[in-house]
XYZ file of C-alpha atoms in Angstrom:
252
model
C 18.862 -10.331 -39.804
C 15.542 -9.317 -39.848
C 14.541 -11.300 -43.015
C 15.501 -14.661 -41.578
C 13.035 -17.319 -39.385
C 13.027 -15.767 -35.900
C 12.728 -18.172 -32.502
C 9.598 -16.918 -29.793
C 11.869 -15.041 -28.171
C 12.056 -12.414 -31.182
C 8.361 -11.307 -29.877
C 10.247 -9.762 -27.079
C 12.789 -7.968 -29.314
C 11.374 -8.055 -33.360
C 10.112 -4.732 -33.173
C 12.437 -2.603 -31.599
C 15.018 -4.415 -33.428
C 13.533 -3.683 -36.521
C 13.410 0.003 -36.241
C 16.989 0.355 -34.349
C 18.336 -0.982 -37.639
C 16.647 1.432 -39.816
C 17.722 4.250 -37.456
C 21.326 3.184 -37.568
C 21.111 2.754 -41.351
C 19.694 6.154 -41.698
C 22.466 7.432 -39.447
C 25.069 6.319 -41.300
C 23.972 6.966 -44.819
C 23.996 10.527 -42.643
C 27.242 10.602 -41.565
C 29.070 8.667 -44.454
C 30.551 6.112 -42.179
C 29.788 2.597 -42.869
C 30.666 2.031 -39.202
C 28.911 3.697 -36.225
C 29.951 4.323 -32.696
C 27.351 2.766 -30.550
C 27.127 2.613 -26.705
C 24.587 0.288 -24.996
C 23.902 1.694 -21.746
C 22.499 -1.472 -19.505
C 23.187 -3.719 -22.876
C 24.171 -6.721 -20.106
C 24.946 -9.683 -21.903
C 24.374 -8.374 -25.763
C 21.056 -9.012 -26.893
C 21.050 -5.721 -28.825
C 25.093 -5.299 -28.354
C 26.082 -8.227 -30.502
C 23.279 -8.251 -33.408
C 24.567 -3.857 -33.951
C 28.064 -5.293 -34.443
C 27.567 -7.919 -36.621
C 25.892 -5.322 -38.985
C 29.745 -3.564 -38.728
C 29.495 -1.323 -35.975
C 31.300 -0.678 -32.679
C 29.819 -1.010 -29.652
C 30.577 -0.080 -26.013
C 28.715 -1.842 -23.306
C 28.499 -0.222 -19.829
C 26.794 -2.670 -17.465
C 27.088 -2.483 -13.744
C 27.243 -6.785 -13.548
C 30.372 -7.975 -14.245
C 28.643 -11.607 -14.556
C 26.614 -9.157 -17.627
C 30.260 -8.440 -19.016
C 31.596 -11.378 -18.887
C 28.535 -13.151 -21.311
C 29.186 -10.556 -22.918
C 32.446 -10.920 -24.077
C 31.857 -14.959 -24.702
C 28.720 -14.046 -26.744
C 30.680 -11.120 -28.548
C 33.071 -14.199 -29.089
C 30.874 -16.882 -30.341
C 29.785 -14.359 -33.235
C 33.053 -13.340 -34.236
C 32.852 -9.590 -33.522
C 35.129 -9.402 -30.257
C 37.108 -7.052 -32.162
C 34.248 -4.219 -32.132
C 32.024 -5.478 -28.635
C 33.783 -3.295 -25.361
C 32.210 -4.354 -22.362
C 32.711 -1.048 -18.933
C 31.540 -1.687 -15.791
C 29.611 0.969 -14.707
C 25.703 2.164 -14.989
C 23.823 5.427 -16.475
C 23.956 7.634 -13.192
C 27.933 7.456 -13.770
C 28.267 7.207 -17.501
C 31.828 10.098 -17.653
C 33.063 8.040 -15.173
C 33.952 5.487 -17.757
C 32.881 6.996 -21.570
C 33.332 10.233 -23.648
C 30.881 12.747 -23.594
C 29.455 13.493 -26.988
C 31.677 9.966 -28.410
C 28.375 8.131 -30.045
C 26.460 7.980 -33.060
C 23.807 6.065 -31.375
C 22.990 5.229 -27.706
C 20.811 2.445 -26.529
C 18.826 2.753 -22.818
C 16.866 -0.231 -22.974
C 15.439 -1.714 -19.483
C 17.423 0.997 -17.693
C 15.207 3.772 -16.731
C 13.059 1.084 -14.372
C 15.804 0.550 -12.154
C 17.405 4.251 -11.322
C 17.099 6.536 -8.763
C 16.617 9.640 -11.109
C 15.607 8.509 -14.964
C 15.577 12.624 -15.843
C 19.332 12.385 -15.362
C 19.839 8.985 -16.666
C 18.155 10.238 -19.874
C 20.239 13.712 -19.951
C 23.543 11.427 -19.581
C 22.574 9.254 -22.682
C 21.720 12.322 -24.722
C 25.324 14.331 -23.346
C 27.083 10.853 -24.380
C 25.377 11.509 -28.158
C 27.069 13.578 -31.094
C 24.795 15.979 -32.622
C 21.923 14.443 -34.448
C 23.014 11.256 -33.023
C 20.391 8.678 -32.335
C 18.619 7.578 -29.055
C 16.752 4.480 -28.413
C 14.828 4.531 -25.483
C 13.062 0.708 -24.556
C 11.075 1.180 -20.727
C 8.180 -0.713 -19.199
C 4.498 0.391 -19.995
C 2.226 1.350 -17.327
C -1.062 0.160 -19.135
C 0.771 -3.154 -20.078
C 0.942 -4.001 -16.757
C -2.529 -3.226 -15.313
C -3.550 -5.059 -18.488
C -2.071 -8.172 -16.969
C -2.880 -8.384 -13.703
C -6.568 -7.541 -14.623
C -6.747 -10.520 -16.491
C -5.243 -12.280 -14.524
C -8.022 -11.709 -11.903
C -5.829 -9.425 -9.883
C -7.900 -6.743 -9.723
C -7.203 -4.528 -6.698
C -3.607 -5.084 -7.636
C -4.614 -3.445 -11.763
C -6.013 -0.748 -9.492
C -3.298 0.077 -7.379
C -0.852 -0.100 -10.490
C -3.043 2.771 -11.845
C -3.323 4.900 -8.842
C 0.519 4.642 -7.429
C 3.055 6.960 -8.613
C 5.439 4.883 -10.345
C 3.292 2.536 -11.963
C 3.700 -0.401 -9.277
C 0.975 -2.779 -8.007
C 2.300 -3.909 -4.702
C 5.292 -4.823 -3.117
C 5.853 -8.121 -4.684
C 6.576 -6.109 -7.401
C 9.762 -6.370 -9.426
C 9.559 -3.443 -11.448
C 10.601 -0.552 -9.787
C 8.899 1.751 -11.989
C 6.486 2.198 -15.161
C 6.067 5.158 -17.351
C 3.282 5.954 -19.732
C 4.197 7.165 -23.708
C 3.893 10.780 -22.624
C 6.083 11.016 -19.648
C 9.026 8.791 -21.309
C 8.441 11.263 -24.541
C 8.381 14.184 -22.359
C 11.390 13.061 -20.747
C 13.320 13.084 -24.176
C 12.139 16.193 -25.112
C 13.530 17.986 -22.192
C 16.692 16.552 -22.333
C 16.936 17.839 -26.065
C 15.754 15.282 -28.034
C 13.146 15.448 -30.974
C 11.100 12.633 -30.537
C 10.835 10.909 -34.207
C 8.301 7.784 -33.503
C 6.962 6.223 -30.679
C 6.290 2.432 -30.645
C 4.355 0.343 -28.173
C 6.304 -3.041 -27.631
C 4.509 -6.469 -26.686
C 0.895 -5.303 -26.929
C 0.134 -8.954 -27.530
C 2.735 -11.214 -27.273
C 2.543 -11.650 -23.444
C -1.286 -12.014 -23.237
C -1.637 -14.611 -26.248
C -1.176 -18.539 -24.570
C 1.962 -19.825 -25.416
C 1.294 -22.590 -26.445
C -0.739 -21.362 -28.886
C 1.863 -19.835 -30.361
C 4.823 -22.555 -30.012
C 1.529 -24.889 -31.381
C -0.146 -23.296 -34.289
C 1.349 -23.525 -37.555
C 2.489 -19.630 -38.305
C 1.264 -18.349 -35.304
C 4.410 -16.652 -34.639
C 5.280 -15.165 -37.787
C 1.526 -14.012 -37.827
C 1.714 -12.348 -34.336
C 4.834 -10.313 -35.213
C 3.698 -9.221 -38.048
C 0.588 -8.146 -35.666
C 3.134 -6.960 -33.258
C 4.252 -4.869 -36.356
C 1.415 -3.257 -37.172
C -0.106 -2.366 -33.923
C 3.397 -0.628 -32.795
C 3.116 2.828 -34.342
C -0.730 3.332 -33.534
C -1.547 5.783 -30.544
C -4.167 3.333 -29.654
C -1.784 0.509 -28.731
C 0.793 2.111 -26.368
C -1.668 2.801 -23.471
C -1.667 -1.310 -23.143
C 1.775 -2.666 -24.376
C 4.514 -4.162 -22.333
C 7.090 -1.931 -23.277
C 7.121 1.333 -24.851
C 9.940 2.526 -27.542
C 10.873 5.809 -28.113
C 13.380 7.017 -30.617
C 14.981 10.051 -31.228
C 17.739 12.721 -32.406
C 19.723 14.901 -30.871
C 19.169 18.666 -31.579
C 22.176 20.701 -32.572
């Protein structure tokens, strides 16, 4: 998938996509099973759901919308992988409630940790839902991204509050319940029982470059994810991106 022209939207998605892949490749190369068991924990309508199935895998959704589940299962559908898409009701917090502990190859926690009461134990359930050696993907939203934008936006008391309150927040207008920097979502993992195998800093760019720019220019796009790309693995980028991405393996 990754080889063929992407839409704008990819920017949102390219590079964690990218690196899933080759982490689910690795794993089963690992394991000797062409196809993976993969639960999406907040995977709502797919985005990540469908494109892991379509590369032969099966893969358990556990949303708490049932308007989620239900694009979902027409999206699973439309691709022609309903056969290996399950869509659960249900959230992180309450994950035995409705999946096997220790029944996945790979989990996904993308966009979840934001939104819970207690991401120490929403990170503990996705890494007790793992086999050993399984893989984790962790997607949350970047502190620095965030008083990046509303600094230039000419917010600036607002950058300044992001950086001073406790959960990353810059008022309450606010939709994002909480931020984390690369160094409390890594150290996080770590004491959950993860090793921590790369850390990537998502949309460093994408949402301060004009769009128009980008829907304008001839290969703009494919020129800014390749950017996007190369600025992901370096230290120096994650203190500023969007969205940080951590992946990882379970320790025996």
């Amino acid at each position: 998938m990754s080889d063929q022209p992407r839409p704008r939207a990819s920017l949102r998605t390219a590079v964690v996509w990218d690196v899933l892949k080759d982490a689910l490749d690795s794993r089963a190369e690992a394991t000797g099973r062409s196809a993976l068991d993969v639960l999406d924990t907040g995977g709502g309508t797919g985005n990540f759901a469908v494109p892991v199935a379509l590369l032969g895998h099966r893969v358990t959704v556990v949303d708490p919308s049932p308007n989620a589940l239900f694009g979902l299962e027409r999206r699973a559908a439309e691709a022609g992988v309903a056969d290996r898409v399950r869509g659960v009701q249900g959230d992180v917090l309450g994950l035995f409630d409705v999946v096997e502990r220790g029944g996945y190859d790979a989990v996904l926690c993308h966009g979840v940790l934001e939104y819970v009461e207690d991401p120490a134990e929403g990170i503990r359930n996705a890494v007790d839902a793992l086999r050993p050696s399984g893989a984790l993907s962790l997607l949350a939203a970047g502190l620095g991204g965030a008083v990046l934008a509303r600094a230039l936006a000419g917010h600036f008391s607002e950058a300044r509050q992001a950086l001073a309150d406790p959960a990353g927040r810059w008022g309450d207008g606010d939709p994002v319940p909480r931020r984390f920097t690369a160094e409390q979502l890594t150290g996080l993992v770590a004491t959950a029982g993860v090793r921590v195998g790369a850390v990537h800093g998502v949309r460093v760019f994408a949402d301060l470059v004009p769009g128009v720019l980008v829907d304008t220019e001839p290969g703009a796009l494919e020129a800014l994810l390749k950017l996007e790309a190369a600025a992901a693995e370096l230290p120096a980028f994650h203190s500023v991106a969007t969205q940080l991405h951590v992946l990882g393996e379970k320790q025996g």
